[in-house]
PDB file of C-alpha atoms in Angstrom:
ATOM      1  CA  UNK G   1      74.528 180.257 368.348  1.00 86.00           C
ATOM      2  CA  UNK G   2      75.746 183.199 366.289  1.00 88.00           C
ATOM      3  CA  UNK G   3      73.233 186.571 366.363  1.00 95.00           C
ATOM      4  CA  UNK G   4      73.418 190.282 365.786  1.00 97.00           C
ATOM      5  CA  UNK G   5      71.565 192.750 367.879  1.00 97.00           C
ATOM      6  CA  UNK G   6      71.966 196.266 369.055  1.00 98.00           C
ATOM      7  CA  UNK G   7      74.464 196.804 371.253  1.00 98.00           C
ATOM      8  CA  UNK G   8      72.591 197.261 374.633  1.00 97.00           C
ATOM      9  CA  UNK G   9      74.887 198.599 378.098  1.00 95.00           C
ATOM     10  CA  UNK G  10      75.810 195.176 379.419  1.00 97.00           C
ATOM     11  CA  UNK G  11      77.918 194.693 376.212  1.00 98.00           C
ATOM     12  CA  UNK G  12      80.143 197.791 376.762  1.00 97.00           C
ATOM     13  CA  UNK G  13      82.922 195.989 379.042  1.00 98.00           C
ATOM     14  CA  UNK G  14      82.911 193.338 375.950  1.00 98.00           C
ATOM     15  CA  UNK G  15      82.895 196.432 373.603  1.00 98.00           C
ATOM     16  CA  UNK G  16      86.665 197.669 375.352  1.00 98.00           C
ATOM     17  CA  UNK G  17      87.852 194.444 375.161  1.00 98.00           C
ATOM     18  CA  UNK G  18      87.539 193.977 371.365  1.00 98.00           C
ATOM     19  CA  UNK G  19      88.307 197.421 370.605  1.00 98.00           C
ATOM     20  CA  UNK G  20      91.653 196.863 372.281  1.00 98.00           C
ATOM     21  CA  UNK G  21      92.213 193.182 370.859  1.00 97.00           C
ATOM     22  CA  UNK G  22      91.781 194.772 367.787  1.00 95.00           C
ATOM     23  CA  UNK G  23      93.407 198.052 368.221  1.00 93.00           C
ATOM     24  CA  UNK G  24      96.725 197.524 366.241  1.00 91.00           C
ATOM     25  CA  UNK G  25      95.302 197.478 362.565  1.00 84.00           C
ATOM     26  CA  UNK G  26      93.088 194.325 363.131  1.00 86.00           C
ATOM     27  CA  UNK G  27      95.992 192.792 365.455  1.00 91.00           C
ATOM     28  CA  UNK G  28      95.979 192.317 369.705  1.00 96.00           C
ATOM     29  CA  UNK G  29      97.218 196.415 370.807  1.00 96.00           C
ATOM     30  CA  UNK G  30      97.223 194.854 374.410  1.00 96.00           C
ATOM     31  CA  UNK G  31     101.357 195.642 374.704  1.00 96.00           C
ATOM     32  CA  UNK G  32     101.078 198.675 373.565  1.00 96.00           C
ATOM     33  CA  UNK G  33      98.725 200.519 376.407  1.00 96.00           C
ATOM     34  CA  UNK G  34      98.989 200.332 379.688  1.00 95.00           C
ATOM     35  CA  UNK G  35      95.459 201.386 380.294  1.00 96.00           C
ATOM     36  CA  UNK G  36      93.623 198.772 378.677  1.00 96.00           C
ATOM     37  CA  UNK G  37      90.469 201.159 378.727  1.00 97.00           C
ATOM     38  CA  UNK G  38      91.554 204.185 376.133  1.00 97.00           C
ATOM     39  CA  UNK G  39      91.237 202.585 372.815  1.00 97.00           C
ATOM     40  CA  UNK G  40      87.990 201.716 373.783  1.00 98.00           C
ATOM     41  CA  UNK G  41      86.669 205.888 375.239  1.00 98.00           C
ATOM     42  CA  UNK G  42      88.077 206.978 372.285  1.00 97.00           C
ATOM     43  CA  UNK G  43      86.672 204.402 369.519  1.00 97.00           C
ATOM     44  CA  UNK G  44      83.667 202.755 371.004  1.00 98.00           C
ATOM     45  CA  UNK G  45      82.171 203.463 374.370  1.00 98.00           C
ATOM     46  CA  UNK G  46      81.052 207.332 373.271  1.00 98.00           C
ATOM     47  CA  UNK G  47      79.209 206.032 370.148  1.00 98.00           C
ATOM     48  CA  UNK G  48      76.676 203.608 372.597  1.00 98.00           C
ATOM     49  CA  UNK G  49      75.992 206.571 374.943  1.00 97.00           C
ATOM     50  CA  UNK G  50      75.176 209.431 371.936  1.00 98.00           C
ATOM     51  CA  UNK G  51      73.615 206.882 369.242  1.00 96.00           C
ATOM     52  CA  UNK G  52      73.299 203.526 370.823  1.00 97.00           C
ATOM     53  CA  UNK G  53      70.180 202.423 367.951  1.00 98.00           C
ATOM     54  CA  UNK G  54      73.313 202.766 365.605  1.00 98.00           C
ATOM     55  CA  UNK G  55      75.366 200.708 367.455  1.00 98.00           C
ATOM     56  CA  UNK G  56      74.912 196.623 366.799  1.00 98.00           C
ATOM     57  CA  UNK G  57      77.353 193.682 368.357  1.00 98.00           C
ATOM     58  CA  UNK G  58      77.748 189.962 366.547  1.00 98.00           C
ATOM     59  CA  UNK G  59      77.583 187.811 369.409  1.00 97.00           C
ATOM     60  CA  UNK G  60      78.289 183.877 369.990  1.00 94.00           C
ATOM     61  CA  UNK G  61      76.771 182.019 372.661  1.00 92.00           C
ATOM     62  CA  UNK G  62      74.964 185.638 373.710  1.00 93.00           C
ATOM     63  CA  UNK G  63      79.042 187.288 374.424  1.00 96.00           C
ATOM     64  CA  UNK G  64      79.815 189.899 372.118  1.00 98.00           C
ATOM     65  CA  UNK G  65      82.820 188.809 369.335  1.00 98.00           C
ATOM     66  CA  UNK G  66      82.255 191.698 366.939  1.00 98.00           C
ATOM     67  CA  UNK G  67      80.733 195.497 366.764  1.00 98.00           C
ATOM     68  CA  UNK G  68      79.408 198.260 364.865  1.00 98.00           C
ATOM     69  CA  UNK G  69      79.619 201.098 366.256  1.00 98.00           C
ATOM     70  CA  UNK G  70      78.096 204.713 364.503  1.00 98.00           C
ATOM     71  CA  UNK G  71      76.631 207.542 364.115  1.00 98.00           C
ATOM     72  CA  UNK G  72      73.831 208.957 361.921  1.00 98.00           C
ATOM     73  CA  UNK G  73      75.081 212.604 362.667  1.00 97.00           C
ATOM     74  CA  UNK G  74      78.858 213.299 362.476  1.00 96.00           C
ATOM     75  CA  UNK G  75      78.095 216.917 363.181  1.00 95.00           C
ATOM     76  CA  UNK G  76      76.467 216.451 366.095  1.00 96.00           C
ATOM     77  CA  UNK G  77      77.841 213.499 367.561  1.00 97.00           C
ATOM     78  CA  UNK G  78      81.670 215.833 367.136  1.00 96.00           C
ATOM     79  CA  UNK G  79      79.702 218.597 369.016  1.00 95.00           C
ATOM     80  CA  UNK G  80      78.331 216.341 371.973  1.00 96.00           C
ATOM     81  CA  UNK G  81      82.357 214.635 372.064  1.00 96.00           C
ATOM     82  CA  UNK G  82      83.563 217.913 372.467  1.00 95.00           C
ATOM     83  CA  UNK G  83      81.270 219.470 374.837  1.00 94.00           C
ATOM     84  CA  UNK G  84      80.639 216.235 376.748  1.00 96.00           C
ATOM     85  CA  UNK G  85      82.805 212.984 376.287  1.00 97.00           C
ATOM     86  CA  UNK G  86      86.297 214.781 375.284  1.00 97.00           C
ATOM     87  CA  UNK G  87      86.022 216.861 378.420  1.00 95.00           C
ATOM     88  CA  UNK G  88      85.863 214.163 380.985  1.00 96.00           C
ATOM     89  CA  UNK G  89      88.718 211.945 379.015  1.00 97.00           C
ATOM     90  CA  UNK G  90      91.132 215.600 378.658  1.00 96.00           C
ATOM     91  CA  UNK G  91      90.378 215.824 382.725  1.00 94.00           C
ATOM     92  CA  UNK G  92      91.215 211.640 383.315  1.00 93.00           C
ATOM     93  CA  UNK G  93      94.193 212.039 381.111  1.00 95.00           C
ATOM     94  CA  UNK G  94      96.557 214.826 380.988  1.00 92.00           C
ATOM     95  CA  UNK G  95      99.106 215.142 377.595  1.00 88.00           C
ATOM     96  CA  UNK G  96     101.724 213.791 380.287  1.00 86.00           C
ATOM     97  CA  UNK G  97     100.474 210.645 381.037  1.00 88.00           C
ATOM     98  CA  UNK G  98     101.945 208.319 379.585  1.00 83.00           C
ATOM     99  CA  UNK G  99     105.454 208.124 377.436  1.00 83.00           C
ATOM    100  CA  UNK G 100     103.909 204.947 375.713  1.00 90.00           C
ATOM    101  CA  UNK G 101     104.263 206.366 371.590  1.00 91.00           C
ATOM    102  CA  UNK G 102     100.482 204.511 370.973  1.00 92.00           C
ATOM    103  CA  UNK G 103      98.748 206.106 374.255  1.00 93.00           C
ATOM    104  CA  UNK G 104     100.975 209.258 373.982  1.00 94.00           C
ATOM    105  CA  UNK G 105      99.563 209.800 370.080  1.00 93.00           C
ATOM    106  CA  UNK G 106      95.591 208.645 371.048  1.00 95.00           C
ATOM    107  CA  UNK G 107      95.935 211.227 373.906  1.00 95.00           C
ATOM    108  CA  UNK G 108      97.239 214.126 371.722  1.00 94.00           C
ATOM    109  CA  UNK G 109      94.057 212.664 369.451  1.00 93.00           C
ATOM    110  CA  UNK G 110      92.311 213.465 372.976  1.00 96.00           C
ATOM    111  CA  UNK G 111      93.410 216.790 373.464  1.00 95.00           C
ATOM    112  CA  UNK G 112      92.880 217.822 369.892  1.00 93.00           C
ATOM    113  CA  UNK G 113      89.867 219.838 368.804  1.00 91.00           C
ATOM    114  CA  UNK G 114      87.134 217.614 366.803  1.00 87.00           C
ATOM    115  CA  UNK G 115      86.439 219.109 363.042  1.00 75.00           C
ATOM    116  CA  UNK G 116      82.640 220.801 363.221  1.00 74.00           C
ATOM    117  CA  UNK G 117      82.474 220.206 359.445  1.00 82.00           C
ATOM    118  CA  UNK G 118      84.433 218.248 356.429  1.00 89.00           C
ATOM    119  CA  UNK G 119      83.437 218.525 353.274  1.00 89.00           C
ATOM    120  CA  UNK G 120      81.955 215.398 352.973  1.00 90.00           C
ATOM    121  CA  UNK G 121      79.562 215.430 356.137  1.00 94.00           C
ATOM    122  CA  UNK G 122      76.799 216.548 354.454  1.00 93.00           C
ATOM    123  CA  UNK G 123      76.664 213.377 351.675  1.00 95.00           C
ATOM    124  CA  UNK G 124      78.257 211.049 354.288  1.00 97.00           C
ATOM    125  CA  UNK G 125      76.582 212.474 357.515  1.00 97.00           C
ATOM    126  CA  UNK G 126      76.811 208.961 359.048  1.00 98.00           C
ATOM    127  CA  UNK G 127      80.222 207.455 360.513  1.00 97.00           C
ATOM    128  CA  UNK G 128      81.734 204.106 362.205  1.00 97.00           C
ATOM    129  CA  UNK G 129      84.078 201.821 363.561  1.00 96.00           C
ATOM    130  CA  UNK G 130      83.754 197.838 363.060  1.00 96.00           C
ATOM    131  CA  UNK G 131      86.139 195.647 364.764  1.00 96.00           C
ATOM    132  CA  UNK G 132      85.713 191.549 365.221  1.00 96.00           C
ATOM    133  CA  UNK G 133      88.066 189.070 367.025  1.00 96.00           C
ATOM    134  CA  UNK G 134      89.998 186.688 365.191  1.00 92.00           C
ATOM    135  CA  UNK G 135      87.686 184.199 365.845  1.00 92.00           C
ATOM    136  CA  UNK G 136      84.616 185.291 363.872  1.00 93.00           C
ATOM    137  CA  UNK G 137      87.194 186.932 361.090  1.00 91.00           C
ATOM    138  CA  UNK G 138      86.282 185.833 357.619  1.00 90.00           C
ATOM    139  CA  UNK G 139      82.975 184.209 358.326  1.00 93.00           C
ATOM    140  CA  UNK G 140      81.005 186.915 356.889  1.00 95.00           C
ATOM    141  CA  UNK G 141      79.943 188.933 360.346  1.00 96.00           C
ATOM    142  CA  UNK G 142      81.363 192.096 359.450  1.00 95.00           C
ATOM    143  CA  UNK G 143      79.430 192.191 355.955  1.00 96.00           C
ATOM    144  CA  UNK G 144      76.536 191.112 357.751  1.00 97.00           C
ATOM    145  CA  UNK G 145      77.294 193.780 360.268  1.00 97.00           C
ATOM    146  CA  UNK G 146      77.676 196.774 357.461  1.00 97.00           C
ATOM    147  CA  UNK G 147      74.466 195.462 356.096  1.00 97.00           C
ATOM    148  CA  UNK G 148      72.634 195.686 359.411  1.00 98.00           C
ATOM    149  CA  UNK G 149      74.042 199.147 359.739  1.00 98.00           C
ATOM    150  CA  UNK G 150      73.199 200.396 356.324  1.00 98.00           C
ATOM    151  CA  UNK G 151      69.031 199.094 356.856  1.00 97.00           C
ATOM    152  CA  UNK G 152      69.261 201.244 359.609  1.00 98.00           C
ATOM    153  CA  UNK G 153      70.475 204.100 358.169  1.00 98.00           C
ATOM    154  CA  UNK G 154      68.312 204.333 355.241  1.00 97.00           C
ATOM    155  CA  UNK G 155      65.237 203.642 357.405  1.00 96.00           C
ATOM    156  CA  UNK G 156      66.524 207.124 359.164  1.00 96.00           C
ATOM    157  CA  UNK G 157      67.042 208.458 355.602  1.00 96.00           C
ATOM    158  CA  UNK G 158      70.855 209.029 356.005  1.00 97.00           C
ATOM    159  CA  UNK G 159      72.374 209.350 352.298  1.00 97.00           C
ATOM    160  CA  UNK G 160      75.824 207.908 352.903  1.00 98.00           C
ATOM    161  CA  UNK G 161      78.468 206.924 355.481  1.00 98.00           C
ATOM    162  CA  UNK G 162      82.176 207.752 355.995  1.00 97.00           C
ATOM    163  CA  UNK G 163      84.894 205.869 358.101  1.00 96.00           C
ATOM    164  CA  UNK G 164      88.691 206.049 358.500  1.00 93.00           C
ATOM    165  CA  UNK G 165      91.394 203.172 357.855  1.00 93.00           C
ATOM    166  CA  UNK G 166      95.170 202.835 358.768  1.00 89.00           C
ATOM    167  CA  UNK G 167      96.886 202.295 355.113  1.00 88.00           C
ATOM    168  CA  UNK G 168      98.721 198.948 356.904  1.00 86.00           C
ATOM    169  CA  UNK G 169      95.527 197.509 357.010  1.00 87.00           C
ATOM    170  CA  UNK G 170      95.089 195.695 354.075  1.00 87.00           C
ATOM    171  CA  UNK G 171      92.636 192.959 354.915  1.00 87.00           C
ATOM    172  CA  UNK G 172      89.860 195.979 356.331  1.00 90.00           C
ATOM    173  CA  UNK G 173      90.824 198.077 352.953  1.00 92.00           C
ATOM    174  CA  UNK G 174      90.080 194.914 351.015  1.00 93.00           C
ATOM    175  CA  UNK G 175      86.852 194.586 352.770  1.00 93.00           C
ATOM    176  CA  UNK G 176      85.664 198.220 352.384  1.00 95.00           C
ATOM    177  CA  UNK G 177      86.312 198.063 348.749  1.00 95.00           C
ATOM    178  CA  UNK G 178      83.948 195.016 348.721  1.00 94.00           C
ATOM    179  CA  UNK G 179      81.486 196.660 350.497  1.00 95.00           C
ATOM    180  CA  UNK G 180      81.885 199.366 347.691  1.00 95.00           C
ATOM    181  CA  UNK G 181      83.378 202.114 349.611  1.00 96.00           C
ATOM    182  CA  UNK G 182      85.768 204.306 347.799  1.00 96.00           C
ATOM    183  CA  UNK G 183      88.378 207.008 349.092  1.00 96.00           C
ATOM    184  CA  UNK G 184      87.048 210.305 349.675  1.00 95.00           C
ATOM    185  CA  UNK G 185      91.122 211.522 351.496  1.00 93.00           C
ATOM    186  CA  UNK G 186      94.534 210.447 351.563  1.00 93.00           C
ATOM    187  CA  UNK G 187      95.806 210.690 355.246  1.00 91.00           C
ATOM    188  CA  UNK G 188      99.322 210.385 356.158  1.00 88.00           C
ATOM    189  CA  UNK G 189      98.077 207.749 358.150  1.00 88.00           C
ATOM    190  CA  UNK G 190      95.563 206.023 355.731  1.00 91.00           C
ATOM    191  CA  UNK G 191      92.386 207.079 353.829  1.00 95.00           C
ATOM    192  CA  UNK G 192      88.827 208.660 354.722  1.00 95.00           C
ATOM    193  CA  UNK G 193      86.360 205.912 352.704  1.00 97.00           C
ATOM    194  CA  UNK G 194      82.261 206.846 352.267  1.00 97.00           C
ATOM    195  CA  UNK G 195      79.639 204.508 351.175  1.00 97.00           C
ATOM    196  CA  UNK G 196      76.581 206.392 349.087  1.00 96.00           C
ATOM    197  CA  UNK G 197      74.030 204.532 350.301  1.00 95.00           C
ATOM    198  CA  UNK G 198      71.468 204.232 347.708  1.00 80.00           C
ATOM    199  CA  UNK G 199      73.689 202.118 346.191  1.00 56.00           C
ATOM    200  CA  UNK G 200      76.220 204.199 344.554  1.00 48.00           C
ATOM    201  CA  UNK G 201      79.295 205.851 345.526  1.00 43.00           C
ATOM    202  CA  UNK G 202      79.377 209.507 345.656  1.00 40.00           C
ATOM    203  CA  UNK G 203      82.784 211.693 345.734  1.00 38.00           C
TER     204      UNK G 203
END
């Protein structure tokens, strides 16, 4: 049996698994880390311990396949990484540790100061990551998922939502452009997206 709930802590070993099996734009990133654990501090885990009510799972036979993972407060959420989350992970893992080039760039990520403010926090305050294994791809979970999400946020009267996605990615940017996101940023490594969320798309 297929459900979605919020993520609660026993899910959060299940939560680093995903994240990593779905680390390399939607693909297995296992070969490319040798700590199988730092996708998943940087893109998942810190999201459950600030905002876990914004966090939700898909699971099958009660084992987590999929997540949701967010934040109603960008703002805040960047202030508690910084002050709390970044600073254990900068003290676990110096800018030497590894000469892997995927953990070497996600630690310089580490290392690097989190934006207080972008000009689009204030009409997307809200941000996420969504990953699902290949096995519950194209099923409808992750619409389901977004959909769970957005209730949420409009029961906490959050106007829109913003995420990031690598520009090889073409089946996620598909996806996003269903679920009517459109680009707020070109990054040299993809696009900022944000979802108004009374139904229309602000830029």
């Amino acid at each position: 049996m297929t459900t979605i709930r919020n993520v609660q802590e026993v899910d959060i070993p299940y939560l680093y698994d995903i994240c990593l099996k779905t680390g390399d734009a939607g693909s297995d990133a296992s070969k490319y880390f040798s700590d199988p654990y730092l996708l998943g501090h940087y893109y998942a885990a810190p999201y459950v311990f600030f905002d876990q009510k914004s966090c939700f799972v898909v699971t099958s036979n009660s084992v987590p396949k999929g997540y949701i993972v967010a934040t109603t407060d960008t703002v805040a959420f960047n202030a508690w990484m910084e002050s709390t989350w970044l600073a254990m992970l900068r003290e676990r893992y110096s800018r030497t540790f590894s000469i892997l080039e995927h953990e070497t760039a996600l630690i310089s990520l580490i290392h690097r100061k989190l934006d207080s403010q972008e000009p689009w926090f204030d009409q997307y305050p809200a941000h996420g990551h969504i990953d699902l294994l290949p096995e519950i791809q194209g099923k409808g979970y992750g619409k389901k998922l977004m959909e769970t999400l957005f209730s949420y946020l409009r029961e906490r009267n959050v106007p829109g939502i913003h995420l990031g996605v690598a520009g090889q990615n073409k089946g996620a940017i598909a996806f996003y452009n269903k679920m009517n996101f459109s680009v707020i940023k070109e990054e040299l490594w993809g696009f900022i997206l944000g979802r108004y969320l009374n139904g229309e798309t602000v830029c």
